[in-house]
Coordinates of N, CA and C in Angstrom, one line a residue:
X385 N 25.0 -24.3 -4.1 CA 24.4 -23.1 -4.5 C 25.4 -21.9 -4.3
X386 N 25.1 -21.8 -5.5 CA 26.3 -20.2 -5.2 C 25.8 -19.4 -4.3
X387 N 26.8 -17.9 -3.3 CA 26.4 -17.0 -2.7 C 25.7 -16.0 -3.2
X388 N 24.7 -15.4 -3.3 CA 24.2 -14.6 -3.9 C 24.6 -12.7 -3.0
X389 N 25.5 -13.4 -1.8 CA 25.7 -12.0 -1.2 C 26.4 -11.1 -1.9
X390 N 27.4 -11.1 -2.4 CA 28.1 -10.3 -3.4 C 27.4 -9.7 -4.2
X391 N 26.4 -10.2 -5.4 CA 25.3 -9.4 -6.1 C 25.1 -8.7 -5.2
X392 N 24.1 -8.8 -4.1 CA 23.6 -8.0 -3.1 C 24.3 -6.6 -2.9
X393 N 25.5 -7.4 -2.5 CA 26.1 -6.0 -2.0 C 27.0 -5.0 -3.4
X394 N 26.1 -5.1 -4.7 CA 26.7 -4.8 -5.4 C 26.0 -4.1 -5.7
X395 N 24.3 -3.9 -5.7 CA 23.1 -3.4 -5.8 C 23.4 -1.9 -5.7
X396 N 22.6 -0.5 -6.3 CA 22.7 0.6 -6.0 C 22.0 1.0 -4.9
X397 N 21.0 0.1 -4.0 CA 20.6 0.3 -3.3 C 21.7 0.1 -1.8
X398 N 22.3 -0.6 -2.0 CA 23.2 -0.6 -0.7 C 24.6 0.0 -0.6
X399 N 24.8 1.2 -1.9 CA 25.7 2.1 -1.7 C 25.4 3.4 -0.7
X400 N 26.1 3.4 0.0 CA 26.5 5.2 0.5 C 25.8 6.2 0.3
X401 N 25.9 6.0 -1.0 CA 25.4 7.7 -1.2 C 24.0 7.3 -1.3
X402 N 23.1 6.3 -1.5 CA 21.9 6.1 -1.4 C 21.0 5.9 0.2
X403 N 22.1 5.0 0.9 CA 22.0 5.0 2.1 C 21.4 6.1 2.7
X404 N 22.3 7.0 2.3 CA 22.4 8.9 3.3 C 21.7 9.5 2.6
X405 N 21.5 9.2 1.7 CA 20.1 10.4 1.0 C 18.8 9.7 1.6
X406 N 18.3 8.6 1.8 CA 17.3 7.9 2.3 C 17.4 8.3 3.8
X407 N 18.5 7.8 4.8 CA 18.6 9.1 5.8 C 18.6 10.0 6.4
X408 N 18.7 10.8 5.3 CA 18.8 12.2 5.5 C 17.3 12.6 5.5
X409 N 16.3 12.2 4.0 CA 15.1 12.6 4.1 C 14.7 12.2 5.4
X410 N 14.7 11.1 6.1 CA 13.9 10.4 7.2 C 14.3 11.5 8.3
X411 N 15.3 11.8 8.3 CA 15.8 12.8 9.6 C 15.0 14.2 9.2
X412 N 15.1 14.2 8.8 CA 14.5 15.9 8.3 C 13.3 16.0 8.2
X413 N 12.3 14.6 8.4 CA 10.8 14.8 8.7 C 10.7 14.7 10.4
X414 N 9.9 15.5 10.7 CA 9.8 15.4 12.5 C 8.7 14.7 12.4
X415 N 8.9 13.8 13.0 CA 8.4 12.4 14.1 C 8.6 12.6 15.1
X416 N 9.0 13.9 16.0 CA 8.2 13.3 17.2 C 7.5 12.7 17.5
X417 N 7.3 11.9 19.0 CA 6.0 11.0 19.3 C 5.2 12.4 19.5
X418 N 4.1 12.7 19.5 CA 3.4 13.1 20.0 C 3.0 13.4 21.6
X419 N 3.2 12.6 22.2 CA 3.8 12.3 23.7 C 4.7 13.6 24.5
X420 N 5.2 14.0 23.1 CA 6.8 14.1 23.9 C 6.1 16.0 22.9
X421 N 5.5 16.2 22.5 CA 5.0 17.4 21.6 C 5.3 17.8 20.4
X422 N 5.2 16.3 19.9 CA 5.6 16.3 18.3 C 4.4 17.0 17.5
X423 N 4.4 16.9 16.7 CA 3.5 17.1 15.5 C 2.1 16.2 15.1
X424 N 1.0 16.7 15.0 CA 0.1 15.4 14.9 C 0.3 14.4 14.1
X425 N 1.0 15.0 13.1 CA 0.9 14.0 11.5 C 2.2 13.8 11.2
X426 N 3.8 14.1 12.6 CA 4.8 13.2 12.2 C 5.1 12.3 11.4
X427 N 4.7 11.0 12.3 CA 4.7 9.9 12.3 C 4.3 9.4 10.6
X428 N 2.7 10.1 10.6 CA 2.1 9.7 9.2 C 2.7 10.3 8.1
X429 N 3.7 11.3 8.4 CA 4.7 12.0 6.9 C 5.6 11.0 6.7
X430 N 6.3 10.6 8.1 CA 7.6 9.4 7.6 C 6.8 7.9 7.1
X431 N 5.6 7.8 7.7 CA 5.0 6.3 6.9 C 5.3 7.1 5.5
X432 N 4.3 8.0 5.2 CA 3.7 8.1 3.8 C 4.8 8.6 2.6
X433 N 6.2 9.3 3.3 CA 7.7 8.8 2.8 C 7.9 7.9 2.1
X434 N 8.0 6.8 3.5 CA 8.6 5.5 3.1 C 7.5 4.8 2.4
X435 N 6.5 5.2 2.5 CA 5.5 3.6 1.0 C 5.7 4.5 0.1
X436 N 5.7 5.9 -0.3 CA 5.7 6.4 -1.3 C 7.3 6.0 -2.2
X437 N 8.5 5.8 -1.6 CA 9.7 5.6 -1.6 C 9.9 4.1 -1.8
X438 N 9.2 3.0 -1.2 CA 9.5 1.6 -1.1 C 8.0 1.2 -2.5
X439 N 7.1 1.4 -3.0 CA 6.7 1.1 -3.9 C 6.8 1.9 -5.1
X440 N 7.5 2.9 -5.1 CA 8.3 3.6 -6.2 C 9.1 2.6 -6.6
X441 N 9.9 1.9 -5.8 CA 11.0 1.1 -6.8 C 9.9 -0.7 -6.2
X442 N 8.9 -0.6 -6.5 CA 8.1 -2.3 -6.6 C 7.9 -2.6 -5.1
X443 N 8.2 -1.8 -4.2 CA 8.0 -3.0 -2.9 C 6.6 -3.5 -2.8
X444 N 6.0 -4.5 -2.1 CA 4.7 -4.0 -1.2 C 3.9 -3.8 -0.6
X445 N 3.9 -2.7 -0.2 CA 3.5 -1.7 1.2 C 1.8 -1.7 1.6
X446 N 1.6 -2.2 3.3 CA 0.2 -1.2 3.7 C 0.2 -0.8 4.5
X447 N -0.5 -0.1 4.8 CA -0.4 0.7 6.1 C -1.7 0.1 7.3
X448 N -0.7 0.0 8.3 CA -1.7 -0.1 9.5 C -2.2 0.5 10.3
X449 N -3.5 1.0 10.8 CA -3.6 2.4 11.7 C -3.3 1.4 13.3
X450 N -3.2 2.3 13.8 CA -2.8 2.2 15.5 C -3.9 3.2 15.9
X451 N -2.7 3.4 17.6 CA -3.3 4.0 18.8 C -3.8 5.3 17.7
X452 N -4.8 6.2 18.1 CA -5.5 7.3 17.2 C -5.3 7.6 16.0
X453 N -5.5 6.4 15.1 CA -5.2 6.1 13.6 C -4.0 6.6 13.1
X454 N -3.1 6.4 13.9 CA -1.7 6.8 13.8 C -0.7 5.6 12.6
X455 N 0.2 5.8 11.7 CA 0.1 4.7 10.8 C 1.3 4.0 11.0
X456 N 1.4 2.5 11.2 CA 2.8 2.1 10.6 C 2.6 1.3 9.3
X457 N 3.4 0.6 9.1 CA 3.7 0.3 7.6 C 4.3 -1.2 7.5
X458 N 3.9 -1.7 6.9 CA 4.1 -3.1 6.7 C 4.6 -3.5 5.2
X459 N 6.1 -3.9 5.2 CA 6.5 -4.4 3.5 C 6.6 -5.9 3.7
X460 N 6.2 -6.6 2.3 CA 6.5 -7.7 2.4 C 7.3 -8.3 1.2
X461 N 8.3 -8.7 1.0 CA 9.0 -9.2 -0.2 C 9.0 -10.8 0.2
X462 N 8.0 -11.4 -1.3 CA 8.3 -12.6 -0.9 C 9.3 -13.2 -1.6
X463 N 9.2 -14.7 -0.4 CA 10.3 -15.8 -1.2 C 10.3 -17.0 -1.3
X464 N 11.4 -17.7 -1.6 CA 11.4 -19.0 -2.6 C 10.6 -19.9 -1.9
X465 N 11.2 -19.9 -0.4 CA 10.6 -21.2 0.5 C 9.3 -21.0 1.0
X466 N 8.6 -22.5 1.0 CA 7.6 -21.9 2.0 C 8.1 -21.7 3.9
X467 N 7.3 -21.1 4.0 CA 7.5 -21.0 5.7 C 7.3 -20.1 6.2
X468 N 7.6 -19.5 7.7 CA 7.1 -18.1 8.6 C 8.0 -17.2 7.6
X469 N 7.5 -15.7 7.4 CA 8.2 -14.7 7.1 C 9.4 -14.5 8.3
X470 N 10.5 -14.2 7.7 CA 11.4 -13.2 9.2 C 11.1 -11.8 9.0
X471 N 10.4 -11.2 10.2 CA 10.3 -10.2 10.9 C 11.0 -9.0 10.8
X472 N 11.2 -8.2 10.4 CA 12.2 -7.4 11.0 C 11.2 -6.2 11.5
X473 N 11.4 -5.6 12.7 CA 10.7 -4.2 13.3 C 11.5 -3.2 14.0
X474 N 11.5 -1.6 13.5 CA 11.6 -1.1 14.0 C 10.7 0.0 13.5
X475 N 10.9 1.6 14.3 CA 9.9 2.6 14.6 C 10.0 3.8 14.0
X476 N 9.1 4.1 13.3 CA 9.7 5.9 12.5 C 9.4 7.1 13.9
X477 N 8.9 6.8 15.1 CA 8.6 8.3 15.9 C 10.1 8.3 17.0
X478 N 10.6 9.6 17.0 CA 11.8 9.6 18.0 C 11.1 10.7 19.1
X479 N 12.0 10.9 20.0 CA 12.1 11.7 21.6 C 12.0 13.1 21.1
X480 N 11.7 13.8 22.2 CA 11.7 15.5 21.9 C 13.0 15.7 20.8
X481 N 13.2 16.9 20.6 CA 13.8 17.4 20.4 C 14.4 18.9 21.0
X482 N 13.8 19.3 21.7 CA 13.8 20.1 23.0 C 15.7 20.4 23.7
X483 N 16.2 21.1 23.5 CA 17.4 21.1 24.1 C 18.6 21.1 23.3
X484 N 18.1 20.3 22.0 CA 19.1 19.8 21.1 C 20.1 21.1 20.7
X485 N 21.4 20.9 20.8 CA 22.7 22.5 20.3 C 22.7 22.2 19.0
X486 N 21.9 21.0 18.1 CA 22.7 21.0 16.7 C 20.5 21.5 16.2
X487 N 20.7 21.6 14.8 CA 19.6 21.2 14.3 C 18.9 20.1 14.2
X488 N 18.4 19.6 15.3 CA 17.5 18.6 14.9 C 16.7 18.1 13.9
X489 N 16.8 18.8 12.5 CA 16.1 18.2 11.9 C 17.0 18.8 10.5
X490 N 18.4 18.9 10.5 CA 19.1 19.1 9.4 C 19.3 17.9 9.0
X491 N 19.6 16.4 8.8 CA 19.8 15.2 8.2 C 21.4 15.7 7.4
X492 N 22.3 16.4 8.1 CA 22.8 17.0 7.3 C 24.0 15.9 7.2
X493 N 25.6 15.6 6.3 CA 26.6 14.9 7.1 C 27.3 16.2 7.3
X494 N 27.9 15.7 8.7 CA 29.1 16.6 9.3 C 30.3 16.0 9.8
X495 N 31.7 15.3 9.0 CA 32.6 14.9 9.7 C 32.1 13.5 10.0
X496 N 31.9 13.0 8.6 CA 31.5 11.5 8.5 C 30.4 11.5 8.7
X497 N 29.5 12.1 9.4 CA 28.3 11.7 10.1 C 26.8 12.5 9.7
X498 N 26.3 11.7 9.7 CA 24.8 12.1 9.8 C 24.0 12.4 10.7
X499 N 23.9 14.0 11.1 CA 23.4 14.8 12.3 C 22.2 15.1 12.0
X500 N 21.3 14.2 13.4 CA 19.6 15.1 13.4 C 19.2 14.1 14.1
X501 N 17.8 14.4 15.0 CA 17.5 13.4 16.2 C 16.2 12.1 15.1
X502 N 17.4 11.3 15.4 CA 16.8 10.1 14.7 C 17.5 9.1 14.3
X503 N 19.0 10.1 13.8 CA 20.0 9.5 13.0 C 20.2 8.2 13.2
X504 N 20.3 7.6 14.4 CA 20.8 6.6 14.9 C 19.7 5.8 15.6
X505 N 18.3 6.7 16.2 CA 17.6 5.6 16.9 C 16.4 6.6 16.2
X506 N 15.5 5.8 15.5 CA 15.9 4.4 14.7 C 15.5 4.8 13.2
X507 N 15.7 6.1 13.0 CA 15.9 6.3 11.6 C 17.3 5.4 10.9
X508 N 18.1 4.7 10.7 CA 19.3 4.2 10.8 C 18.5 3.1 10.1
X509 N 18.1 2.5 11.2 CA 17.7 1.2 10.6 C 16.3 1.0 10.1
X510 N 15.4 2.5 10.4 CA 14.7 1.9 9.2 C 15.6 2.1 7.7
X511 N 16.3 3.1 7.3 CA 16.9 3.0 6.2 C 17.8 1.9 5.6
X512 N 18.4 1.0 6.6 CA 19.1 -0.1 6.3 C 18.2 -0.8 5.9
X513 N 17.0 -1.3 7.1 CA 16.2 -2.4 6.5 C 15.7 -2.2 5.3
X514 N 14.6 -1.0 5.0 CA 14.4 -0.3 3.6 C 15.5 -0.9 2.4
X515 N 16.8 -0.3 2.8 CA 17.6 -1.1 1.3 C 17.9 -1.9 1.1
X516 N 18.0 -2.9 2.2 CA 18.3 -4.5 2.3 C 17.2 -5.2 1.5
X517 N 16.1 -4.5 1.9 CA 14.7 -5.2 0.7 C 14.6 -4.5 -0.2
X518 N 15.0 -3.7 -0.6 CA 15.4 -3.0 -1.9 C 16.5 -3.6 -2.4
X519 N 17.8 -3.9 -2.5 CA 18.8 -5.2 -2.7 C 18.2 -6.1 -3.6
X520 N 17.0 -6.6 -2.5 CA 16.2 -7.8 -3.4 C 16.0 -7.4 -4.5
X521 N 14.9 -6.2 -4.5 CA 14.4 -6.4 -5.8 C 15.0 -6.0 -7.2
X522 N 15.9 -4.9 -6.7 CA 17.4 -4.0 -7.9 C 17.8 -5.8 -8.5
X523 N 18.3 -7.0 -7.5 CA 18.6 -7.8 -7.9 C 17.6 -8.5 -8.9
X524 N 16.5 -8.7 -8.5 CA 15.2 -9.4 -9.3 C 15.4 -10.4 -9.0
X525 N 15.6 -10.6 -7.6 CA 15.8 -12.1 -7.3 C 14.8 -12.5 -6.1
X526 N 14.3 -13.4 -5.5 CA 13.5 -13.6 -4.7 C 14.4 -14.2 -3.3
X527 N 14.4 -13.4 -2.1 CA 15.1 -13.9 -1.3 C 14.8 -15.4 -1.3
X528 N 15.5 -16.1 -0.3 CA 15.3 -17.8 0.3 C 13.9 -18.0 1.3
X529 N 13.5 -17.1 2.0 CA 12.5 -17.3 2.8 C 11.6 -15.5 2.6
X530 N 10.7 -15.6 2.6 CA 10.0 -13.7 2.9 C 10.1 -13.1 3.7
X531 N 10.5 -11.7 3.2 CA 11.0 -10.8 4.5 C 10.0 -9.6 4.4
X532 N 9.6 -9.2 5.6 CA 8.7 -8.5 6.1 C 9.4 -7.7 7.0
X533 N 8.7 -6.2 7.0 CA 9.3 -5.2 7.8 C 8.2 -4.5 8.2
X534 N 8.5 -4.2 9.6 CA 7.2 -3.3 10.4 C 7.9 -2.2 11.2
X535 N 7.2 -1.5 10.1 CA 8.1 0.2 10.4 C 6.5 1.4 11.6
X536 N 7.4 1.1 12.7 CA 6.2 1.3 13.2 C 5.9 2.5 14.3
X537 N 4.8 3.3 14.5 CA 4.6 4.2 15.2 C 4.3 4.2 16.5
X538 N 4.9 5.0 17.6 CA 4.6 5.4 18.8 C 5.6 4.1 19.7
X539 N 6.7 4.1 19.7 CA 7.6 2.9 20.7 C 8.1 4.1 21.3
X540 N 8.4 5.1 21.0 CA 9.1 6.1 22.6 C 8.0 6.5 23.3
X541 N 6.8 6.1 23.6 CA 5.6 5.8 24.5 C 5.2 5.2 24.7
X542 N 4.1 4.1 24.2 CA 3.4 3.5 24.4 C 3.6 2.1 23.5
X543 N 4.3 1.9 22.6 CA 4.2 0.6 21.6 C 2.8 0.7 21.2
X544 N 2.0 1.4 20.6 CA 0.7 0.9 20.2 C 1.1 0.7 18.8
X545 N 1.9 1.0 18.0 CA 2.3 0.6 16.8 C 2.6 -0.9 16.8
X546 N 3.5 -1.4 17.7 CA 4.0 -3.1 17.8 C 3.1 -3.5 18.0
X547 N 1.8 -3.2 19.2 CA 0.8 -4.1 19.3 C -0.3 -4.0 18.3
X548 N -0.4 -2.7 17.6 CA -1.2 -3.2 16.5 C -0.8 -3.8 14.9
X549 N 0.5 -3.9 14.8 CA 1.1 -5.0 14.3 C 1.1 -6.7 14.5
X550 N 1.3 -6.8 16.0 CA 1.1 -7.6 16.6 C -0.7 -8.4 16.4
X551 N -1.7 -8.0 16.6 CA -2.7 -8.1 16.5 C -3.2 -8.8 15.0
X552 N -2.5 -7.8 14.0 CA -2.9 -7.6 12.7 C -2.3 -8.9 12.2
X553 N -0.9 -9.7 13.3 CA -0.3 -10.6 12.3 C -0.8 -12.3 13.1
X554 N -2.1 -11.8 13.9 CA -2.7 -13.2 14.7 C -3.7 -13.7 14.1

């Protein structure tokens, strides 16, 4: 069987400049946890972003409430084989932003880089994951096994997002 990675990485979804516009919007919504004196409805702007953004181009998305009906987000793209989905999880809420010298919430690039508290933990990878399953479907191909993503709320406190993921997948 031929490699199918090359298509993949040939997709508009896994260019650059798609990449950084997808992280930039994520950076430039505040997610604070709440914890730390974020916003009440952070968390629920970056879910309702990302399903609004991931079933815009077919994904699809539901949302799970958590600790004080707080949402994460569940995509599932299925595939050829049968068997367990692979997993992938990480978290839309970040740390204060309290202290920060740059704009915390500019998503701006500066000098290669994409500045704002998130950038890297874990706005980053929700954006990668986001276009890696976007890939799939630009391709119209069904991965080998189903991939599922749990983009989830409140891990810089308490994990009530993982565990009520966790819960929802027993």
């Amino acid at each position: 069987m031929q490699s199918i990675l090359p298509a993949l990485l040939e997709t508009p979804a896994l260019g650059l400049a798609a990449l950084t516009q997808t992280l930039g919007a994520l950076v430039r919504i505040n997610s604070v946890n709440p914890a730390y004196g974020g916003p009440p409805r952070g968390e629920a702007d970056v879910v309702a972003w990302l399903e609004n953004f991931l079933t815009g181009q077919g994904a699809a998305c539901r949302r799970i409430l958590s600790v004080a009906g707080r949402p994460c987000l569940r995509v599932r793209l299925e595939g050829v084989q049968p068997g367990p989905a692979l997993l992938f999880q990480t978290h839309v809420d970040t740390v204060s932003i309290q202290g920060m010298t740059i704009d915390p919430l500019a998503g701006r690039v500066e000098g290669g880089r994409l500045l704002g508290r998130g950038a890297t933990d874990a706005k980053a990878q929700v954006a990668a994951m986001d276009h890696a399953l976007l890939a799939w479907l630009q391709l119209g191909r069904r991965p080998p096994r189903t991939i599922e993503l749990a983009l989830c709320c409140d891990e810089e406190h308490g994990f009530g997002g993982a565990e009520a993921v966790l819960q929802m997948s027993e």
